[in-house]
DNA sequence: CTGAAAGCGCTAACAC
DNA sequence: GTGTTAGCGCTTTCAG
């Protein structure tokens, strides 16, 4: 420990270790990478020197020499850290196992452009990319793909050349849910927009429309909402003063909670008068009262599977399926009658 | 665009640019770093070549040559992504401005050791460290400090050589709160333990104890709770079947919400019979009903200020104060009477 | 103002 | 088995 601290100024390199052990740097390299047979005896000497000097290989130099950084770029929207918690946990656990570092990039719409992020990802020479994000335009994705860096999309159905995805079939999930409601004769159903998750809201919408279409009906209950959470709340507050519906479907937890509160304030009883379903469940859909019915997806797996797939791609393994569908379970809670 | 995509296989280096522009690589380096005067004319030629080839400097090679990676290691507990959202936003915004990348390390207690994280941080040659974490032991911190990498602690009062911190004076916050309650004659106060935030819970406890001591009383209302959220909930459920208190103070939002739910289930009315305060406010303390009284701190600033301080340290600027205290505001909501 | 060359720390042929 | 050496892509003296 003492030595480590003292030597930390003049950083100990592979040369120092070689000198200390009385071998060449190539040998040191061999033992730290276990890349080649080394006599047991010299190996021990080297290892002792490593410990004595507190040597830690310089990943930057390794990156340059190998043209591999073991860095993964993770791109996420700045807003959704609530959801992303468990996903990150899964991602990071697997990344750790395979010795990858995660470099975090957020797409805060105001502060910077997607292009800047792309720039950064390229410059930092990430070996792979994990994209948990709806917000890239097709054009931007095209550019990103141009660099041919292995990429996996999380929670969005989107693959293509050099890219895989781990997704949840929200379309089917909502389709089936709505079908059940239609079968019960409940048709006054609305879907709340979510500007921050355009692709998945579209999937949801699609599912609802199809369910309606299958019954020979047309769905017209899409509620558009301003972008930020505060006015989303305000908007719903106003909206529910005038409008009543039997089933309200939101994508995000915070929107569903907003609906809950608004209904309470306007004397709309849940689930008797109005039922509420939040597509994406979160810790908080369970914490509020009534608890909110929602689709539970294995978030941790979303992250860990995504990362595992990426490591496979980086490893050059051939990947059969490029789209990995994750299971979901509908959890009916207090916000719905069924 | 086209060219970029095509050339991406044989990566374009500083050499390619030099050749294309008909200058030496040194000159190219000069223009991309604006490090030295270059004739306006050649500069233009170089810039054109850069654009034509879609050249992006290799940060890894730069890192090796400069012995500076522009990478910051961010260490956070794996559990608290809920809180950390805004903090990350602040951190990342500033990091972007100063062109730093954030490498994410999480301290999932089960999966890996702190030592592994330290190892990784060192190997990846991060220029600086941001620590949002209670869970390092003093010994581990000692090792980390041994490497003399500039470091800032977030949300914990802890500085020392080579380290700064941005913190909130929870001790005083809770001290003042409890004093007000004692002045009203309310003494049946309890503090719920939080194993995931040991240092800050200790601060809170300290504040309460001092407030009691100042009134010549002894505080004995510390409620210990098992580690994970589920059993925390279970424990409180059992606990509140038997015990009643006038004021319950928790640190985390989820604990406060658990208390809320438990009270509701046991017919304890809030705030009439029992009042609840959550020290750390979050989006969700406002979303539940009743809303939970709590201390609002500028989370975004916590991150952005922390990052700003770190960039100063990395820049070699002398830093006067090493501890930056952030303001807080007590927001009384529906969970308390006052 | 610009070019040549050394070196950052490490890996991977290629010799011995 | 082990050492020698040529890069990886870039910065930075040092000459010119």
XYZ file of C-alpha atoms (C1' of nucleotides) in Angstrom:
708
model
C 0.000 0.000 0.000
C 2.692 2.462 1.047
C 4.708 1.855 -2.074
C 1.702 2.258 -4.270
C 1.001 5.644 -2.915
C 4.582 6.744 -3.160
C 5.172 5.510 -6.670
C 1.971 6.874 -8.004
C 3.609 10.042 -9.201
C 6.058 8.538 -11.634
C 3.629 6.070 -12.998
C 4.858 2.549 -13.076
C 4.912 1.158 -16.590
C 5.570 -2.143 -18.176
C 9.218 -1.126 -18.410
C 9.585 -0.658 -14.695
C 8.143 -4.083 -14.135
C 10.444 -5.611 -16.723
C 13.465 -4.009 -15.110
C 12.378 -5.002 -11.639
C 11.835 -8.584 -12.707
C 14.937 -8.697 -14.853
C 13.057 -9.676 -18.001
C 11.996 -7.987 -21.188
C 8.784 -6.063 -21.509
C 7.467 -8.630 -23.932
C 7.541 -11.194 -21.190
C 5.700 -8.933 -18.857
C 3.112 -8.373 -21.523
C 2.766 -12.090 -21.891
C 2.097 -12.733 -18.275
C -0.410 -9.946 -17.848
C -2.288 -11.085 -20.928
C -1.660 -14.780 -20.449
C -1.172 -14.644 -24.172
C 1.725 -17.017 -24.428
C 3.480 -19.693 -22.458
C 5.924 -18.337 -19.924
C 8.129 -20.418 -17.700
C 6.532 -20.810 -14.326
C 9.575 -19.377 -12.654
C 9.835 -16.156 -14.629
C 6.124 -15.765 -14.433
C 6.332 -15.720 -10.678
C 9.129 -13.189 -10.753
C 7.089 -10.927 -12.963
C 4.015 -11.256 -10.815
C 6.007 -10.363 -7.764
C 7.397 -7.321 -9.477
C 3.894 -6.314 -10.503
C 2.659 -6.533 -6.977
C 5.681 -4.876 -5.528
C 5.388 -1.888 -7.813
C 1.619 -1.824 -7.826
C 1.614 -1.981 -11.577
C -1.632 -1.597 -13.465
C -1.604 -1.827 -17.247
C -2.442 1.390 -19.026
C -5.680 0.770 -20.836
C -5.091 3.767 -23.062
C -1.851 2.383 -24.427
C -3.437 -1.017 -24.770
C -6.278 0.596 -26.625
C -3.931 2.207 -29.044
C -1.867 -0.879 -29.645
C -4.836 -3.185 -30.003
C -7.183 -0.756 -31.669
C -9.693 -1.851 -29.123
C -10.674 0.277 -26.182
C -13.026 -2.009 -24.261
C -15.207 1.051 -23.983
C -18.885 0.917 -24.732
C -20.804 4.045 -25.503
C -24.164 4.107 -23.796
C -26.563 6.656 -25.178
C -29.654 7.500 -23.198
C -32.146 10.322 -23.012
C -31.384 12.600 -20.112
C -34.848 12.437 -18.723
C -35.516 8.810 -18.118
C -33.122 7.859 -15.385
C -36.008 6.544 -13.352
C -36.713 3.756 -15.732
C -33.180 3.196 -16.629
C -32.004 2.308 -13.174
C -32.468 -1.408 -13.389
C -31.513 -1.509 -17.021
C -28.237 0.117 -16.149
C -27.712 -2.351 -13.367
C -28.057 -5.240 -15.773
C -25.900 -3.569 -18.333
C -23.155 -2.701 -15.937
C -23.068 -6.070 -14.262
C -22.462 -7.786 -17.561
C -20.070 -5.086 -18.711
C -18.068 -5.715 -15.591
C -17.870 -9.406 -16.235
C -16.513 -8.830 -19.707
C -14.296 -5.983 -18.561
C -15.957 -3.275 -20.537
C -16.263 0.290 -19.419
C -19.413 2.241 -20.002
C -19.130 5.761 -21.293
C -22.290 7.670 -20.710
C -23.745 9.968 -23.316
C -27.023 11.741 -22.837
C -29.150 13.326 -25.447
C -30.297 16.439 -23.685
C -32.083 17.990 -26.579
C -31.431 21.555 -25.586
C -27.773 21.495 -24.748
C -26.279 19.651 -27.641
C -26.883 18.047 -30.904
C -26.994 14.389 -31.651
C -24.112 15.029 -33.979
C -21.940 16.019 -31.078
C -22.661 12.746 -29.415
C -21.859 10.834 -32.525
C -18.661 12.794 -32.757
C -17.722 11.899 -29.228
C -18.495 8.269 -29.661
C -16.275 8.094 -32.687
C -13.435 10.048 -31.177
C -13.379 7.987 -28.037
C -13.223 4.888 -30.177
C -15.873 2.952 -28.392
C -15.895 -0.662 -29.469
C -19.654 -0.834 -29.328
C -22.748 1.239 -28.777
C -25.825 0.698 -26.677
C -28.686 2.938 -27.584
C -31.551 3.400 -25.171
C -33.221 6.099 -27.013
C -36.097 6.980 -29.188
C -34.900 10.352 -30.156
C -32.369 9.845 -32.888
C -33.709 10.614 -36.308
C -33.364 8.060 -39.043
C -30.788 10.257 -40.692
C -28.655 10.442 -37.586
C -28.871 6.724 -37.130
C -27.717 6.336 -40.689
C -24.583 8.305 -39.943
C -23.961 6.328 -36.803
C -24.342 3.087 -38.692
C -21.889 4.352 -41.282
C -19.086 3.820 -38.804
C -19.917 0.178 -38.588
C -19.590 -0.030 -34.855
C -21.578 -2.901 -33.386
C -24.706 -1.497 -31.868
C -27.643 -2.697 -29.851
C -30.911 -0.909 -29.332
C -32.643 -1.286 -26.016
C -36.387 -1.246 -25.557
C -37.068 -0.329 -29.154
C -37.701 -2.635 -32.036
C -35.053 -1.540 -34.429
C -32.211 -3.547 -35.858
C -30.669 -3.455 -39.306
C -27.150 -4.063 -40.538
C -24.645 -4.259 -37.721
C -27.312 -3.699 -35.120
C -29.378 -5.859 -32.830
C -32.151 -4.977 -30.460
C -33.757 -6.169 -27.283
C -37.338 -5.099 -27.232
C -40.712 -5.624 -25.682
C -43.729 -6.129 -27.869
C -45.765 -3.274 -26.468
C -47.944 -3.333 -29.518
C -49.167 -6.830 -28.821
C -49.364 -6.175 -25.118
C -51.670 -3.236 -25.562
C -53.529 -4.861 -28.410
C -54.514 -7.775 -26.204
C -55.396 -5.543 -23.312
C -57.646 -3.344 -25.405
C -59.244 -6.340 -27.056
C -60.278 -7.597 -23.639
C -61.837 -4.245 -22.869
C -63.652 -4.114 -26.171
C -64.981 -7.581 -25.509
C -66.411 -6.285 -22.285
C -68.130 -3.571 -24.239
C -65.818 -0.821 -23.083
C -64.899 1.344 -26.018
C -64.262 4.725 -24.485
C -60.516 4.268 -24.433
C -57.801 6.909 -24.743
C -54.042 6.823 -25.159
C -51.947 9.657 -23.758
C -49.131 10.854 -25.969
C -45.545 10.915 -24.771
C -43.195 13.076 -26.726
C -40.221 11.518 -25.047
C -40.930 8.038 -26.257
C -42.275 8.561 -29.755
C -41.503 5.169 -31.209
C -42.960 3.142 -28.396
C -46.020 5.324 -28.078
C -46.540 4.748 -31.741
C -46.317 1.008 -31.150
C -48.870 1.308 -28.401
C -51.120 3.362 -30.604
C -50.760 0.839 -33.353
C -51.795 -1.962 -31.046
C -54.894 -0.098 -29.968
C -55.857 0.801 -33.505
C -55.522 -2.778 -34.629
C -57.612 -4.023 -31.755
C -60.296 -1.539 -32.705
C -60.014 -2.385 -36.370
C -60.482 -6.064 -35.658
C -63.831 -5.200 -34.124
C -64.694 -3.108 -37.119
C -64.215 0.104 -35.175
C -62.028 3.132 -35.564
C -59.855 4.400 -32.724
C -59.867 8.141 -32.215
C -58.823 8.580 -28.609
C -55.254 9.800 -28.928
C -54.564 12.615 -26.486
C -51.657 14.826 -27.426
C -49.817 16.530 -24.619
C -47.213 19.287 -24.391
C -43.683 18.151 -23.830
C -42.543 18.790 -20.261
C -43.979 17.001 -17.248
C -45.335 20.106 -15.575
C -47.565 21.172 -18.392
C -48.423 17.570 -19.077
C -49.918 17.586 -15.632
C -51.612 20.907 -16.220
C -52.959 19.790 -19.499
C -54.457 16.629 -18.079
C -55.934 18.618 -15.224
C -57.778 20.831 -17.639
C -58.621 17.970 -19.903
C -60.269 15.907 -17.187
C -62.399 18.758 -16.012
C -64.286 18.412 -19.262
C -63.698 14.905 -20.488
C -64.329 11.515 -18.962
C -63.147 8.185 -20.251
C -63.472 4.586 -19.220
C -59.895 3.520 -19.822
C -56.837 5.729 -19.929
C -53.570 4.327 -21.179
C -50.281 6.126 -20.604
C -46.782 5.067 -21.418
C -44.761 6.649 -18.622
C -45.293 6.205 -14.891
C -45.343 9.899 -14.184
C -48.143 10.444 -16.653
C -50.234 7.723 -15.106
C -49.652 9.200 -11.673
C -50.631 12.597 -13.009
C -53.844 11.070 -14.290
C -54.493 9.499 -10.922
C -54.039 12.762 -9.100
C -56.102 14.706 -11.570
C -58.939 12.247 -11.315
C -58.839 12.448 -7.549
C -59.005 16.220 -7.664
C -61.950 16.134 -10.019
C -63.846 13.546 -8.086
C -63.439 10.837 -10.654
C -63.194 7.539 -8.859
C -60.627 4.993 -9.939
C -61.213 2.253 -10.979
C -65.015 2.564 -10.762
C -65.532 5.431 -13.150
C -62.220 5.466 -14.919
C -59.549 2.814 -15.228
C -55.893 3.625 -15.708
C -53.147 1.511 -17.221
C -49.508 2.502 -17.422
C -47.670 0.595 -20.114
C -44.248 0.769 -18.535
C -44.314 -0.223 -14.941
C -41.837 1.238 -12.486
C -41.173 1.172 -8.791
C -43.517 4.046 -8.461
C -46.519 2.595 -10.221
C -46.590 0.231 -7.266
C -45.972 2.832 -4.646
C -48.862 5.145 -5.343
C -52.418 4.436 -4.233
C -54.228 2.972 -5.970
C -51.412 0.967 -7.466
C -51.373 1.233 -11.206
C -51.971 -1.709 -13.517
C -49.116 -2.071 -15.938
C -46.926 -4.373 -17.942
C -43.970 -5.636 -16.030
C -40.907 -6.283 -18.111
C -37.610 -7.691 -16.903
C -35.670 -4.438 -16.928
C -32.525 -5.946 -15.588
C -32.574 -8.487 -18.387
C -33.108 -5.752 -20.889
C -29.767 -4.328 -19.871
C -27.888 -7.523 -19.248
C -29.110 -9.275 -22.369
C -28.352 -6.212 -24.435
C -24.850 -6.065 -23.119
C -24.360 -9.769 -23.565
C -25.416 -9.550 -27.185
C -23.060 -6.685 -27.730
C -20.137 -8.597 -26.304
C -20.978 -11.409 -28.677
C -20.978 -9.028 -31.598
C -17.675 -7.572 -30.463
C -16.336 -11.058 -30.179
C -17.163 -11.629 -33.820
C -19.621 -14.387 -32.994
C -22.293 -14.878 -35.546
C -25.660 -13.878 -34.252
C -28.661 -15.752 -35.495
C -31.554 -13.568 -34.487
C -30.984 -9.876 -34.463
C -34.138 -9.030 -32.556
C -34.623 -10.326 -29.051
C -38.116 -10.149 -27.737
C -38.513 -9.906 -23.999
C -41.490 -11.260 -22.122
C -43.925 -9.088 -20.305
C -46.604 -9.784 -17.767
C -49.710 -7.750 -17.272
C -50.120 -6.915 -13.627
C -53.627 -5.829 -12.819
C -53.646 -3.620 -9.758
C -56.003 -1.216 -8.085
C -56.305 1.212 -10.951
C -58.332 -1.234 -13.041
C -61.326 -3.399 -12.335
C -60.065 -6.485 -14.089
C -21.644 11.918 -45.759
C -21.032 9.368 -48.445
C -17.280 9.597 -48.105
C -17.463 9.309 -44.372
C -19.322 6.103 -44.568
C -17.082 4.663 -47.217
C -13.805 5.561 -45.579
C -14.855 4.367 -42.208
C -13.273 0.989 -42.662
C -9.699 2.114 -43.106
C -9.879 4.686 -40.436
C -8.685 8.055 -41.472
C -5.746 9.223 -39.408
C -3.757 12.341 -39.073
C -1.467 10.960 -41.765
C -4.215 10.699 -44.318
C -5.155 14.274 -43.644
C -1.551 15.414 -43.932
C -1.155 13.635 -47.235
C -4.427 14.948 -48.569
C -3.517 18.496 -47.591
C 0.073 18.155 -48.716
C 1.533 19.107 -45.353
C 3.185 17.304 -42.491
C 1.267 15.664 -39.706
C 2.697 18.180 -37.275
C 0.878 20.915 -39.102
C -2.363 19.026 -39.006
C -1.939 18.533 -35.311
C -1.426 22.256 -34.948
C -4.593 23.202 -36.679
C -6.786 20.712 -34.886
C -5.440 21.851 -31.542
C -4.998 25.492 -32.480
C -1.800 25.040 -30.555
C 0.449 27.106 -32.742
C 0.267 29.709 -35.427
C -0.363 28.288 -38.855
C -0.520 30.314 -42.039
C -4.101 31.071 -42.879
C -3.708 29.461 -46.240
C -2.363 26.089 -45.123
C -4.828 26.067 -42.292
C -7.638 26.249 -44.794
C -6.167 23.457 -46.848
C -5.927 21.262 -43.800
C -9.449 22.016 -42.711
C -10.727 21.153 -46.133
C -8.881 17.863 -46.061
C -10.324 17.140 -42.634
C -13.829 17.710 -43.852
C -13.292 15.855 -47.065
C -12.005 12.776 -45.295
C -14.306 13.093 -42.333
C -11.355 12.971 -40.010
C -11.911 12.744 -36.285
C -8.886 12.754 -33.989
C -8.348 9.520 -32.122
C -8.851 10.340 -28.469
C -7.011 7.201 -27.434
C -3.846 8.209 -29.208
C -4.219 11.706 -27.877
C -4.652 10.290 -24.449
C -1.468 8.340 -24.727
C 0.560 11.207 -26.119
C -0.764 13.749 -23.666
C -1.134 11.495 -20.677
C -4.592 12.945 -20.314
C -7.680 11.053 -21.264
C -10.405 13.625 -20.698
C -12.258 10.800 -19.022
C -13.921 11.219 -15.683
C -14.792 8.243 -13.566
C -18.190 8.547 -11.988
C -18.815 6.164 -9.148
C -22.329 5.679 -7.907
C -24.280 3.107 -5.957
C -26.263 0.876 -8.252
C -29.477 1.428 -6.393
C -30.020 5.113 -6.392
C -30.598 5.954 -9.997
C -33.843 7.602 -9.041
C -32.170 10.337 -7.144
C -29.266 10.555 -9.390
C -31.179 11.501 -12.498
C -30.960 15.237 -12.157
C -27.518 15.081 -10.656
C -26.316 13.215 -13.704
C -27.964 15.743 -15.945
C -26.034 18.554 -14.296
C -22.846 16.590 -14.326
C -23.128 15.578 -17.940
C -24.082 18.999 -19.185
C -20.973 20.516 -17.695
C -18.837 17.575 -18.726
C -19.994 18.135 -22.273
C -19.042 21.773 -22.177
C -15.551 20.921 -21.065
C -15.311 17.957 -23.399
C -15.042 15.327 -20.755
C -16.422 11.841 -21.063
C -18.073 10.150 -18.150
C -17.203 6.561 -17.427
C -19.772 4.971 -15.220
C -18.830 2.702 -12.369
C -21.365 1.259 -10.017
C -20.810 -0.264 -6.670
C -23.155 -3.205 -6.742
C -22.164 -4.706 -3.473
C -22.812 -8.279 -4.443
C -21.219 -8.497 -7.816
C -17.875 -6.902 -7.284
C -15.541 -5.401 -4.851
C -14.682 -1.787 -4.466
C -11.142 -2.756 -5.252
C -12.166 -3.802 -8.711
C -13.644 -0.418 -9.306
C -10.545 1.280 -8.095
C -8.561 -0.952 -10.388
C -10.667 -0.007 -13.339
C -10.498 3.660 -12.620
C -6.732 3.507 -12.490
C -6.338 1.380 -15.571
C -8.598 3.548 -17.646
C -6.530 6.534 -16.584
C -9.398 8.765 -15.697
C -8.240 12.319 -15.161
C -10.653 12.825 -12.319
C -13.173 11.072 -10.139
C -16.655 11.958 -9.051
C -17.910 9.944 -6.144
C -21.594 9.829 -5.383
C -21.416 7.218 -2.800
C -21.545 6.523 0.832
C -20.360 3.025 0.650
C -16.618 3.177 0.325
C -14.827 2.397 3.524
C -12.245 4.786 4.832
C -9.554 2.306 3.920
C -10.703 2.056 0.333
C -10.860 5.798 0.068
C -7.325 5.942 1.334
C -6.168 3.732 -1.496
C -8.072 5.774 -4.017
C -6.540 8.949 -2.697
C -3.114 7.375 -2.955
C -3.255 7.739 -6.708
C -3.634 11.463 -6.349
C -6.343 11.787 -8.905
C -8.459 14.883 -8.380
C -11.704 13.822 -6.815
C -14.984 15.354 -5.815
C -17.559 13.897 -3.480
C -21.179 14.563 -4.175
C -23.839 14.879 -1.519
C -21.527 13.864 1.272
C -19.433 16.100 3.440
C -16.011 14.678 2.907
C -12.987 16.361 1.468
C -9.344 16.017 2.389
C -6.160 16.238 0.341
C -6.831 16.308 -3.372
C -10.550 16.106 -2.860
C -13.436 18.543 -2.748
C -17.069 18.002 -1.985
C -20.444 19.467 -2.732
C -22.796 18.726 0.090
C -26.029 19.598 1.762
C -26.124 20.263 5.453
C -28.728 17.657 6.298
C -27.678 17.769 9.902
C -28.657 21.384 10.287
C -31.753 20.908 8.165
C -33.081 18.169 10.379
C -31.849 19.824 13.533
C -33.911 22.914 12.824
C -36.925 20.879 11.824
C -36.859 18.803 14.961
C -36.281 21.835 17.117
C -39.482 23.340 15.764
C -41.332 20.170 16.655
C -39.891 20.059 20.126
C -40.905 23.670 20.611
C -44.439 22.618 19.806
C -44.203 19.991 22.474
C -43.920 17.088 20.051
C -41.240 14.735 21.220
C -42.347 11.373 19.928
C -40.036 11.511 16.917
C -38.362 8.642 15.111
C -35.733 8.381 12.411
C -35.789 5.442 10.018
C -32.440 3.907 9.232
C -31.170 3.589 5.678
C -28.386 1.154 5.128
C -27.748 2.511 1.684
C -26.920 5.984 2.858
C -25.056 5.429 6.082
C -23.140 8.680 6.254
C -26.064 10.954 5.574
C -28.385 9.057 7.856
C -25.783 9.517 10.510
C -25.783 13.248 9.817
C -29.526 13.289 10.133
C -29.378 11.343 13.346
C -26.761 13.710 14.665
C -28.972 16.682 13.915
C -31.876 15.137 15.747
C -29.771 14.180 18.725
C -28.354 17.657 19.018
C -31.791 19.202 18.838
C -32.913 16.917 21.647
C -29.789 17.566 23.666
C -30.302 21.288 23.436
C -33.638 20.801 25.152
C -32.014 18.658 27.782
C -33.521 15.501 26.315
C -32.130 12.285 24.961
C -33.149 10.973 21.557
C -33.881 7.277 21.390
C -36.104 6.896 18.356
C -33.777 5.353 15.814
C -35.513 2.600 13.878
C -33.194 0.102 12.265
C -34.421 -1.619 9.144
C -33.252 -4.558 7.035
C -31.430 -3.677 3.862
C -33.595 -4.223 0.819
C -36.714 -2.252 0.024
C -39.055 -5.182 0.201
C -38.295 -6.181 3.720
C -38.003 -2.524 4.672
C -41.625 -2.303 3.711
C -42.491 -5.489 5.532
C -40.652 -4.389 8.582
C -42.401 -1.065 8.756
C -45.709 -2.794 8.226
C -45.148 -4.942 11.269
C -43.647 -2.117 13.209
C -46.610 0.188 12.742
C -49.084 -2.407 13.825
C -47.642 -2.036 17.276
C -46.024 1.360 17.435
C -47.304 4.849 16.835
C -45.282 8.025 16.582
C -45.972 11.671 16.050
C -43.220 12.398 13.572
C -41.441 9.932 11.311
C -38.335 10.992 9.466
C -36.925 8.944 6.617
C -34.043 9.669 4.326
C -35.123 8.030 1.061
C -38.336 8.687 -0.843
C -39.257 5.035 -1.086
C -39.088 4.625 2.664
C -41.352 7.587 3.224
C -43.802 6.215 0.715
C -43.661 2.866 2.442
C -44.494 4.588 5.693
C -47.395 6.372 4.032
C -48.828 3.146 2.715
C -48.323 1.309 5.935
C -50.044 3.993 7.907
C -52.958 3.968 5.510
C -53.291 0.225 5.874
C -53.256 0.449 9.628
C -55.715 3.280 9.831
C -53.212 5.827 10.975
C -54.189 9.180 9.540
C -51.545 11.430 8.089
C -50.846 14.151 9.067
C -53.369 14.197 11.931
C -52.057 11.288 13.942
C -48.648 10.883 12.433
C -46.539 13.278 10.420
C -43.994 12.144 7.875
C -40.931 13.935 6.569
C -38.640 12.627 3.874
C -35.231 14.243 4.022
C -34.365 13.856 0.361
C -37.144 15.017 -1.856
C -37.680 13.460 -5.246
C -40.168 13.623 -8.062
C -42.126 10.954 -6.305
C -42.453 12.583 -2.923
C -44.598 15.086 -4.795
C -46.510 12.554 -6.786
C -47.939 10.484 -3.986
C -50.915 11.558 -1.912
C -50.555 13.077 0.515
C -47.480 14.756 -0.846
C -44.531 14.325 1.441
C -42.834 17.191 3.223
C -39.150 17.209 2.467
C -36.030 19.231 1.888
C -35.598 20.317 -1.666
C -32.023 20.615 -2.801
C -30.814 21.763 -6.191
C -29.886 18.365 -7.573
C -28.871 19.656 -10.938
C -26.475 22.069 -9.272
C -25.091 19.276 -7.188
C -23.962 17.613 -10.378
C -23.016 20.657 -12.380
C -21.158 22.372 -9.562
C -19.338 19.163 -8.754
C -18.239 18.771 -12.307
C -17.250 22.403 -12.557
C -15.094 22.114 -9.479
C -13.474 19.024 -10.878
C -12.626 20.734 -14.131
C -11.031 23.507 -12.117
C -8.957 20.995 -10.227
C -7.950 19.304 -13.450
C -7.038 22.656 -14.817
C -4.662 23.147 -11.931
C -6.559 26.160 -10.637
C -6.158 26.787 -6.985
C -9.324 26.124 -5.104
C -10.035 28.215 -2.068
C -12.781 26.308 -0.329
C -12.781 22.580 -0.631
C -16.289 22.114 0.690
C -19.215 23.601 -1.127
C -22.410 23.784 0.800
C -25.610 23.747 -1.197
C -28.788 25.421 -0.070
C -31.907 23.555 0.799
C -35.492 24.590 1.307
C -37.960 22.857 3.523
C -41.151 22.221 1.627
C -44.026 21.462 3.926
C -46.638 19.399 2.128
C -49.620 17.301 3.047
C -47.755 14.772 5.149
C -47.156 17.282 7.930
C -49.346 19.708 9.753
C -46.952 22.624 9.753
C 5.690 29.135 -40.180
C 6.604 24.156 -41.134
C 8.830 19.504 -41.104
C 11.500 15.653 -38.868
C 11.803 12.784 -35.206
C 11.329 11.151 -30.517
C 8.251 9.253 -27.362
C 3.561 8.152 -24.748
C 2.855 2.461 -22.917
C 1.673 -1.454 -24.892
C 1.100 -5.587 -28.308
C 2.519 -8.775 -31.757
C 5.132 -10.591 -35.175
C 9.703 -12.139 -35.767
C 14.085 -13.767 -34.367
C 17.068 -16.358 -31.343
C 10.692 -19.609 -23.719
C 12.325 -15.075 -24.197
C 14.105 -10.767 -26.293
C 14.023 -7.327 -30.222
C 11.610 -4.314 -32.844
C 8.109 -2.158 -35.439
C 4.075 0.021 -35.092
C -0.853 1.988 -32.937
C -2.128 7.777 -33.825
C -0.959 11.666 -31.840
C 1.826 15.702 -29.505
C 5.784 18.227 -28.998
C 10.406 19.709 -28.870
C 13.902 21.056 -31.987
C 15.751 22.465 -36.391
C 15.396 24.905 -40.398
